[in-house]
XYZ file of C-alpha atoms in Angstrom:
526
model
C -0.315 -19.646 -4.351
C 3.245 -20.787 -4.824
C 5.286 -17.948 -3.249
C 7.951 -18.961 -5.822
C 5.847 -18.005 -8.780
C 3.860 -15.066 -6.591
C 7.760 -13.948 -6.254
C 8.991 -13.993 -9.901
C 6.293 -12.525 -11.290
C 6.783 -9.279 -8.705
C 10.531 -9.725 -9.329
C 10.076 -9.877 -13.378
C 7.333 -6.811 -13.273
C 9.771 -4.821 -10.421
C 12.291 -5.522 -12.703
C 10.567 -4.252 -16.329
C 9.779 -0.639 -14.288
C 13.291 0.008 -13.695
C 14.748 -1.258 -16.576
C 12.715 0.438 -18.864
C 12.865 3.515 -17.278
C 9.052 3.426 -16.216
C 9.776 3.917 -12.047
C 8.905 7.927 -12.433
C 5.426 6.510 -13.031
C 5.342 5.537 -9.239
C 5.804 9.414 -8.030
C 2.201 9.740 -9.322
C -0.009 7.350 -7.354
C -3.355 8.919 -7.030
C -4.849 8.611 -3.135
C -8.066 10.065 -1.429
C -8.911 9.678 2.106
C -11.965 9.218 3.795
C -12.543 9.079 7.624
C -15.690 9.143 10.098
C -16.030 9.762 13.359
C -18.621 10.145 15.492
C -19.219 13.689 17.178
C -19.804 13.165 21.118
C -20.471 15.539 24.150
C -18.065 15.727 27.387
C -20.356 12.654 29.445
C -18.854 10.511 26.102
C -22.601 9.927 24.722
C -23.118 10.666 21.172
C -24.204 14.276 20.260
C -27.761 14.845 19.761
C -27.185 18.375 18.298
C -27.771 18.640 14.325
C -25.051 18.645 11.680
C -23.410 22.157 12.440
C -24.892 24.440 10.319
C -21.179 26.053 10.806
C -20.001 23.322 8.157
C -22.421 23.162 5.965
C -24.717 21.366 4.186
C -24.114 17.527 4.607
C -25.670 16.730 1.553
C -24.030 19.013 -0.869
C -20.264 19.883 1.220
C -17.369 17.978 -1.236
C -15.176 17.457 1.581
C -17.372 17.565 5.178
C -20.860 15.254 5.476
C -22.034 12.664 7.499
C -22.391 8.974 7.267
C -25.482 6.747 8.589
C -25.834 9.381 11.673
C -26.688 12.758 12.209
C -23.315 12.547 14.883
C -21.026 10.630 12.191
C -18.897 12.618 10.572
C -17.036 11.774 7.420
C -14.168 14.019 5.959
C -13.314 13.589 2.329
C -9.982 14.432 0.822
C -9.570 15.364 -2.741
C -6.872 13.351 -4.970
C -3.683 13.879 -4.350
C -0.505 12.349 -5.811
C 1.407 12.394 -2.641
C -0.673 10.782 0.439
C 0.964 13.370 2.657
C -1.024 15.796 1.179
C -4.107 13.592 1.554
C -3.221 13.502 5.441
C -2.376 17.216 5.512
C -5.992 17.884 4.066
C -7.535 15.911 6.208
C -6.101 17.531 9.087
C -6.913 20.559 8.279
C -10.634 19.614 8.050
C -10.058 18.010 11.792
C -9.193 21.572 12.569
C -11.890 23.593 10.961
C -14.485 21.300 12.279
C -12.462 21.546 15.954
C -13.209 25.729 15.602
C -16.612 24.943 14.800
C -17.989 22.432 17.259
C -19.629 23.680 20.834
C -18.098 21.717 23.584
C -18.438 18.206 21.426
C -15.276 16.064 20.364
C -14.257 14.157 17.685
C -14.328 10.065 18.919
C -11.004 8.979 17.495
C -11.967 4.820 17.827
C -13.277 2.683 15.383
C -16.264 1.191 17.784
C -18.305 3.565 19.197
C -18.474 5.676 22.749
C -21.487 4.803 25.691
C -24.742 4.193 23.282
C -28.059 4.648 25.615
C -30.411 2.586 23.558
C -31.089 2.929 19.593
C -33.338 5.560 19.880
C -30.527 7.822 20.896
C -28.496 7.099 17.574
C -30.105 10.194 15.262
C -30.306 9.023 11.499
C -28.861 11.828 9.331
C -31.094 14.102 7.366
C -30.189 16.229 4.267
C -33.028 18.623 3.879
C -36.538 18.275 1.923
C -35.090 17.335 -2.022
C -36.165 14.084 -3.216
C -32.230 12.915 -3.284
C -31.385 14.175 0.159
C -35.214 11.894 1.299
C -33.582 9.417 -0.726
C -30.896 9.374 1.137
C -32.736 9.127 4.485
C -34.686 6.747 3.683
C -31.819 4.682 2.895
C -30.641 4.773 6.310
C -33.876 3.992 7.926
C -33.908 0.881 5.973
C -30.496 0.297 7.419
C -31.600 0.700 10.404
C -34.837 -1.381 9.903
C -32.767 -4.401 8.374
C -29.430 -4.172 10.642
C -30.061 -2.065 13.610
C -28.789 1.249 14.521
C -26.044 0.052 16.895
C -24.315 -1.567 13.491
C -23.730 1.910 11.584
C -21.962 3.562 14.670
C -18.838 1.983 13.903
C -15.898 4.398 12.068
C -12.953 3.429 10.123
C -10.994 5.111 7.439
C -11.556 4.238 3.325
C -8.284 4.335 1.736
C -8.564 5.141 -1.923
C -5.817 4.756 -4.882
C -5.201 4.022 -8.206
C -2.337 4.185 -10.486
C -1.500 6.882 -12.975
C -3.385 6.849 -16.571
C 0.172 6.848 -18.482
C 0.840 3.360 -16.312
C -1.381 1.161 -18.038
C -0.735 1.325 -21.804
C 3.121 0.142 -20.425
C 1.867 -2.541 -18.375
C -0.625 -3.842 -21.288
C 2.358 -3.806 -23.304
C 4.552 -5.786 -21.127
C 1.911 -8.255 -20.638
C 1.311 -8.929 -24.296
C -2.535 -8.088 -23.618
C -3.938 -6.917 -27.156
C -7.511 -6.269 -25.634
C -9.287 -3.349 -24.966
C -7.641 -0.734 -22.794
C -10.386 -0.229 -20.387
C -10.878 -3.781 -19.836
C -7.373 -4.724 -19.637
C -7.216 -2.184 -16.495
C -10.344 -3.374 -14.726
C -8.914 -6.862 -14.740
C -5.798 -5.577 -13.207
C -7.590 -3.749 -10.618
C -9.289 -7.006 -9.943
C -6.520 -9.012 -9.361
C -5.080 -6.409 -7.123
C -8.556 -6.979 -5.417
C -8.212 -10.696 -5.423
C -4.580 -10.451 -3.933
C -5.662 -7.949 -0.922
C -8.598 -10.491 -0.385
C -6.159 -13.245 0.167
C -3.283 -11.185 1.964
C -5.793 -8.664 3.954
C -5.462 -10.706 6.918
C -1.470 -9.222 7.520
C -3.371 -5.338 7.784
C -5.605 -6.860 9.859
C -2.401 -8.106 11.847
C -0.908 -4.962 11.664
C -2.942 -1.874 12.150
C -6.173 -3.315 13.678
C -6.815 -1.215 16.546
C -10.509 -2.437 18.012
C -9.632 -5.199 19.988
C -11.984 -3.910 22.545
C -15.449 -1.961 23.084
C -18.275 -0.431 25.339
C -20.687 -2.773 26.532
C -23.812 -0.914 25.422
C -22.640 -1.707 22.153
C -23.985 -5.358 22.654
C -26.376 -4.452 25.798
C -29.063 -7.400 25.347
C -27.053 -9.702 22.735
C -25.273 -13.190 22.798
C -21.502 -12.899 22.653
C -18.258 -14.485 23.133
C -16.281 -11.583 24.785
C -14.739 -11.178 27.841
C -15.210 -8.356 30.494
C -11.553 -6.521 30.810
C -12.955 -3.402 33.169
C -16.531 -2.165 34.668
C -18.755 -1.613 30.526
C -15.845 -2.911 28.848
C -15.778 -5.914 26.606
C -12.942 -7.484 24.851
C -11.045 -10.342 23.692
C -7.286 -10.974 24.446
C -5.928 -11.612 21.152
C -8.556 -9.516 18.937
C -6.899 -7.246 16.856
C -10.242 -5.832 14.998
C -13.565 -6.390 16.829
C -14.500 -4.070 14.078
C -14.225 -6.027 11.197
C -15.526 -9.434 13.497
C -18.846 -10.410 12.901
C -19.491 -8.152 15.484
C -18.907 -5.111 13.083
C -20.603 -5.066 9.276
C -21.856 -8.871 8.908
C -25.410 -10.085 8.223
C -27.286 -12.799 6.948
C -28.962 -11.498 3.860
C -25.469 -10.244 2.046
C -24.263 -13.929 3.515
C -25.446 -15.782 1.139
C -24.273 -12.985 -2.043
C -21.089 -14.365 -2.797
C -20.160 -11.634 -4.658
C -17.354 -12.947 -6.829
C -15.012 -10.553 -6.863
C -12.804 -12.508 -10.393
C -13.755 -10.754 -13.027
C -15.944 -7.281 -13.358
C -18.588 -8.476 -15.589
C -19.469 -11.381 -12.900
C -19.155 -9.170 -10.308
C -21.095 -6.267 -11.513
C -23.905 -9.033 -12.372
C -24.094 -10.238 -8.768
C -24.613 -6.648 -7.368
C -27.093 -5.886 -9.996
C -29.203 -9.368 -9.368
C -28.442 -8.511 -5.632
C -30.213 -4.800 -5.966
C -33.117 -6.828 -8.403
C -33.849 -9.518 -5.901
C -36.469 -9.247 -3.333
C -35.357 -11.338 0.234
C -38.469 -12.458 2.122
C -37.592 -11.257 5.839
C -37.451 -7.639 4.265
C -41.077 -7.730 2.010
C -42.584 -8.574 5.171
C -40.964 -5.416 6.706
C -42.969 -3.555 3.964
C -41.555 -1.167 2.247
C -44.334 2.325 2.770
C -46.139 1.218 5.640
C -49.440 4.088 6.880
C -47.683 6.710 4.356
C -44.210 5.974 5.566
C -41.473 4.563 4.162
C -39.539 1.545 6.223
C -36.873 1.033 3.678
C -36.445 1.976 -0.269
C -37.298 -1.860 -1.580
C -37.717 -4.722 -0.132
C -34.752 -5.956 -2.302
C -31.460 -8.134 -0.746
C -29.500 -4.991 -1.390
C -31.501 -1.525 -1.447
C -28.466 0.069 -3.799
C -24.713 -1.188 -4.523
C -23.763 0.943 -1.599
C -25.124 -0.913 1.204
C -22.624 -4.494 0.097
C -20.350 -4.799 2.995
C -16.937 -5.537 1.635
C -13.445 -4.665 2.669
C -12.237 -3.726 -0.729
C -14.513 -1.967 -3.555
C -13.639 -1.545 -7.274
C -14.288 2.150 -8.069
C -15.468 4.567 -10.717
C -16.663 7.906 -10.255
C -20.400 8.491 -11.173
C -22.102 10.907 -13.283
C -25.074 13.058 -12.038
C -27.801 10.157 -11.207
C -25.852 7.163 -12.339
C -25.902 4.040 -10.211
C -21.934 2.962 -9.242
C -22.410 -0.621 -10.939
C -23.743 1.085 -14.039
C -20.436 3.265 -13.950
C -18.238 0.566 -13.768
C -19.764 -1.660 -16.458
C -19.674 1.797 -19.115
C -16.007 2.911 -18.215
C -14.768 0.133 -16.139
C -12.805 0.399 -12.627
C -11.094 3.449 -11.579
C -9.988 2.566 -8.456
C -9.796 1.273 -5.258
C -11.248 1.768 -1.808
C -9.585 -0.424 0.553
C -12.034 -0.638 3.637
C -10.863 -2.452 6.377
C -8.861 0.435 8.337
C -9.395 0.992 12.248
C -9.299 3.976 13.348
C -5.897 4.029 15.730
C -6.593 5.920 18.586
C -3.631 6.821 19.325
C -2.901 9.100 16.145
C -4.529 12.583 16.005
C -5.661 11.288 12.451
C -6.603 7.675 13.206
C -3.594 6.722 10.886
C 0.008 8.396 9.898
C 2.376 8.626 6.801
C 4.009 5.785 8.013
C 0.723 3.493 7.367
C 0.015 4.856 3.981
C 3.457 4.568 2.906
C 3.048 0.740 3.434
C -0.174 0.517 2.340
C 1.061 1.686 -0.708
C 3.590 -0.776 -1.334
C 1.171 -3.158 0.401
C -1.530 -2.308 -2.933
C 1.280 -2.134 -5.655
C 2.569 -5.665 -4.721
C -0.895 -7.206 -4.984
C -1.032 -5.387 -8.166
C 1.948 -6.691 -9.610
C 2.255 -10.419 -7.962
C 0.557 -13.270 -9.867
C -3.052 -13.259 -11.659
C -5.117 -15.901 -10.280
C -8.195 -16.888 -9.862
C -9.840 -17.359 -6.242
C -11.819 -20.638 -5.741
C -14.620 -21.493 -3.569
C -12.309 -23.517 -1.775
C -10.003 -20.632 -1.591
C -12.919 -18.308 -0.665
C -13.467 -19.922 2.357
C -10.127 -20.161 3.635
C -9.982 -16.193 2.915
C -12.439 -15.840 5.131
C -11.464 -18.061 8.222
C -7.941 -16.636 7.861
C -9.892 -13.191 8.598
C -11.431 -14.547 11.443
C -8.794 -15.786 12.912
C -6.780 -12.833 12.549
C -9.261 -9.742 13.683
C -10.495 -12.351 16.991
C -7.180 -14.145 18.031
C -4.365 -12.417 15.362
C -2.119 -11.893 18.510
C -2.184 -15.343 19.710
C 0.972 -17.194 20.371
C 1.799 -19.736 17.938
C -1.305 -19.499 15.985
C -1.975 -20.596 12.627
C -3.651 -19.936 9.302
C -4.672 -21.776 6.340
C -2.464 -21.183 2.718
C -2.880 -23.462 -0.111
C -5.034 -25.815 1.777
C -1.685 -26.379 4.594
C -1.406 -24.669 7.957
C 1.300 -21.990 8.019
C 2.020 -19.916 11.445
C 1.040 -16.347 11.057
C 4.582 -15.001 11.695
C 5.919 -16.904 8.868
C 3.518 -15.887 6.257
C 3.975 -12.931 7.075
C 7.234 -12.251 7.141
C 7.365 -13.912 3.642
C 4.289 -11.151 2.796
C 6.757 -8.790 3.730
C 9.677 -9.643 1.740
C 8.020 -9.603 -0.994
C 6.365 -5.971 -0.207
C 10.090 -4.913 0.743
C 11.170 -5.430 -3.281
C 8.195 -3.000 -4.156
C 9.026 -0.678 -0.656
C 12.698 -0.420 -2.464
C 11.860 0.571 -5.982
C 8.950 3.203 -4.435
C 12.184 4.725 -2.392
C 14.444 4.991 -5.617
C 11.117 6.715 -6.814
C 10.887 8.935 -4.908
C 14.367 9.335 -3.881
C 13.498 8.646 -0.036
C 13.704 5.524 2.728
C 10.084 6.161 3.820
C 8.619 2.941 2.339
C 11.107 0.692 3.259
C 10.943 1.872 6.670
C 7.502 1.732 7.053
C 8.227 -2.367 6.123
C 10.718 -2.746 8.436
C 7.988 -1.200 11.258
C 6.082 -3.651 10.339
C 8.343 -6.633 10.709
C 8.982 -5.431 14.138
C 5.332 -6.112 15.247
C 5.119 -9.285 13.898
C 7.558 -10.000 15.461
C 6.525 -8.595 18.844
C 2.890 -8.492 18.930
C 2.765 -6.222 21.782
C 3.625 -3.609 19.737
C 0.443 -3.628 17.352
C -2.121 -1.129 18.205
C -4.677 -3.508 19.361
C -1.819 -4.470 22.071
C -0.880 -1.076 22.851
C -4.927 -0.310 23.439
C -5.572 -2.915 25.519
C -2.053 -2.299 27.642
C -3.080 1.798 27.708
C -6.756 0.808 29.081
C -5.123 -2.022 31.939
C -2.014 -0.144 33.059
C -4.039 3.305 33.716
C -7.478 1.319 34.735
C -9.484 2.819 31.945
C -12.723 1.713 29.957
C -12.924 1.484 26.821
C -14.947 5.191 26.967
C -12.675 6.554 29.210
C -9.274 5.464 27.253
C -10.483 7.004 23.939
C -11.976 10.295 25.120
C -8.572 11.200 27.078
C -7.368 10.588 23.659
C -9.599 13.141 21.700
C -8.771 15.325 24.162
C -5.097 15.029 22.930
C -6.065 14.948 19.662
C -7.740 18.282 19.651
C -4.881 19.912 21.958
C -2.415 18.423 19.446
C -4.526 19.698 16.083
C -5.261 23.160 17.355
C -1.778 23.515 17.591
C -0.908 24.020 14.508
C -2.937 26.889 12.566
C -4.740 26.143 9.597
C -3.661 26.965 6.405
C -5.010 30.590 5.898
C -6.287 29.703 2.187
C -7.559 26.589 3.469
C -9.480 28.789 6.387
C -10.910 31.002 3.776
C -11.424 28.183 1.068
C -13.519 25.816 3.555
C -15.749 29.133 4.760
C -16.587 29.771 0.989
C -17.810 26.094 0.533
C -19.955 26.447 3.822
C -22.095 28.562 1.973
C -22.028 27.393 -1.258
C -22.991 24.099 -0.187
C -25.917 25.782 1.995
C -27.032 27.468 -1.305
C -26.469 24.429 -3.473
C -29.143 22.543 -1.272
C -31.837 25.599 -1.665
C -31.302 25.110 -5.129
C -31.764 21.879 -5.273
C -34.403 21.845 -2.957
C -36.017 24.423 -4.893
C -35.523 22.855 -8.435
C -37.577 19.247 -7.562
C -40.492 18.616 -10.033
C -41.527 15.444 -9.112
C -43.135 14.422 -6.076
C -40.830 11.895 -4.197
C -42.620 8.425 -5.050
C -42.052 9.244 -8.512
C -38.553 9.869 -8.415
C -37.437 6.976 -5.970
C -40.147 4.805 -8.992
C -37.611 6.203 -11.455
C -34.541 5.736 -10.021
C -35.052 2.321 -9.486
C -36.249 1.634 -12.831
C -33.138 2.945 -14.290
């Protein structure tokens, strides 16, 4: 892309929002949060103990479940126009689980703590209904295709999308005379396409994994260096995490899920959920009464596509997320590819979201392009680069087919962002999101002040492994949390939802007709 004509097009759009009176508009950003983390005992091994009953049911809780293990916690936020909200939410759930866990923390890394072997990583289970088997099953096919080791890893999903009165203006402005709904998908993906080819600079920025324990690759080939006794690493990494490493695998290699328009896209997840891959029909799919996986497809549902961004729409009761998307078209976003910082009682603070706002709205607003093949595969070596050797002096990446040093690009990124950062502040009537630019500019310009520096320097200066390092800081974290009360009507509110949710899974437990190969038959008919 031309940063001339990337910069115009911001400039004009920046421009039209002020001018026409339209900046109130950005007060009303929606954002959700969600954040895992593993639960682990005081030797740092991952808890063995079930889902605390004293949270309630992990299939049927809105806002406290688990991910791919029974120890993986996830915390969901509701929507909130202000992301400090968001945060303050999620804290508060950091607290109540705090009060309710026995002698367990809360692992505040992205990669995980000491793993024995696979057979100590429990699978989550949500009760005896056919959707919470479902659900299970899922994960042992996970497990069966990937490996448990794989689904350990944490991060933080940050989700937004722009107000509903936002779009009408914007179709306006851009002379579209289309449909409404479609018009706003294709905006959402070219916000999508943008992050794809700028994701690299968050990468930069708040990657935070740029080491882990040993077990985690105990038996496998690699490429990284030992920094301490069962502690791996690389010297420039900024996100092991999101290496291949992390979520990468052959089968979902060869996808490319085209991510230009939604029709095409919601095509290649359907024909990847339709199409059976070889290595997995010879797993089998109910082997001696017992199921290895739900098909023997590439993909057993949309939800298993690794991808650092996702285009968004909430479901209906039994409705498959691609088939939501094609009927009411994108929502919005879930941007994918956040570490978990260790050093933030959180894993990330308002001075993050505040960029990663302006970050969003100026891949929103920039040019509408296409990405090419060609293009696509730059994209991805300029991740590459970046989450193994982003911190390397004087290194390079690849834009418009030339090679540009990282520090330039992005410091061009971030004048650009700054324009949006500047109108969010008038906004808002605040200096929060230019600030949280300007904090940014300071680590690229001295690397050592990224987290995955400030990891690796916490871990040498004090002689720590990577295990030791992060559970001194979820001891912090939980000091730090259960300092502040909760919010009384939060206390009271998150009790209440214990036991509905408890009661909602007897009910649904208690309200299955159909015998479970018949409903997982049915589902995947639909």
């Amino acid at each position: 892309m031309s940063s001339t004509t990337s910069t115009s097009q911001l400039q004009q759009k920046l421009s039209w929002l002020k001018e026409n009176g339209h900046t109130g508009l950005l007060t009303q950003l929606q954002h959700g949060l969600e954040k895992e983390g593993l639960r682990v005992d005081l030797d740092q091994e991952l808890a063995q103990t079930p889902h605390p009953e004293a949270l309630g049911s992990a299939l049927t809780h809105e806002h406290i479940t688990t991910d791919y293990s029974e120890a993986l916690l996830e915390f969901i936020t509701p929507v909130f126009e202000q992301s400090s909200d968001a945060l303050q939410f999620l804290a508060d759930l950091h607290r109540y689980t705090y009060q309710n866990l026995d002698e367990e923390l809360i692992w505040p890394a992205s990669m995980p703590c000491h793993l024995l072997n696979e057979s100590a990583i429990p699978i989550a289970h949500y009760g005896d209904s056919n959707v919470g088997k479902m659900k299970y099953i899922y994960r042992v096919g996970l497990e069966n295709r990937y490996g448990k080791m794989m689904q350990t890893i944490a991060g933080i999903h940050y989700n937004v999308s722009m107000p509903t009165a936002f779009w009408p203006l914007l179709q306006r402005y851009s002379k579209n005379t289309g449909s409404l709904q479609e018009f706003r998908s294709a905006s959402y993906f070219s916000l999508i396409r943008n992050f794809r080819r700028y994701s690299w600079l968050l990468m930069y920025l708040f990657g935070a994994s740029p080491a882990l324990c040993g077990s985690f690759l105990k038996g496998k080939q690699h490429t990284l260096e030992t920094l301490s006794e069962g502690t791996l690493y690389l010297p420039y990494a900024t996100s092991l995490r999101m290496s291949d490493l992390g979520y990468s695998n052959k089968a979902q290699a060869d996808l490319n899920i085209c991510f230009n328009h939604l029709a095409t896209y919601a095509s290649s997840l359907n024909r990847a959920i339709r199409t059976p891959y070889t290595p997995y029909e010879k797993l089998g799919v109910k082997v001696n009464g017992e199921y290895k996986q739900l098909n023997a497809n590439v993909l057993q549902i949309e939800n298993e596509y690794y991808s650092d961004i996702r285009p968004k729409r909430v479901t209906q009761s039994g409705e498959k997320p691609v088939h939501a998307l094609i009927a009411r078209g994108v929502e919005y976003i879930e941007v994918r590819n956040t570490d978990i910082n260790p050093f933030l009682p959180l894993g990330m603070d308002q001075c993050q979201a505040d960029f990663l706002d302006a970050f969003l709205l100026t891949c929103l607003l920039m040019e509408e392009r296409e990405i090419s093949t060609e293009e696509c595969e730059q994209i991805s070596e300029n991740h590459q680069r970046v989450v193994t050797r982003g911190r390397e002096p004087g290194l390079t990446l690849i834009k418009d087919d030339q090679h540009i040093s990282l520090h330039q690009w992005g410091s061009d990124l971030l004048s650009e962002i700054q324009q949006t950062a500047v109108l969010l502040d008038e906004a808002n009537g605040c200096t929060r999101y230019s600030a949280s630019v300007q904090a940014q500019q300071k680590k690229l310009d001295d690397p050592e002040l990224t987290p995955s520096a400030q990891v690796l320097n916490a871990m040498r200066t004090q002689n720590l492994s990577h295990g030791e390092f992060v559970m001194q800081q979820a001891k912090l974290h939980r000091e730090t949390l259960l300092s502040t009360p909760i919010d009384q009507a939060m206390q009271i509110k998150l009790a209440a939802m214990r036991g509905n949710s408890l009661q909602q899974q007897q009910d649904i437990e208690a309200a299955d007709q159909k015998d479970f190969d018949s409903y997982l038959t049915e589902y995947m008919a639909n």
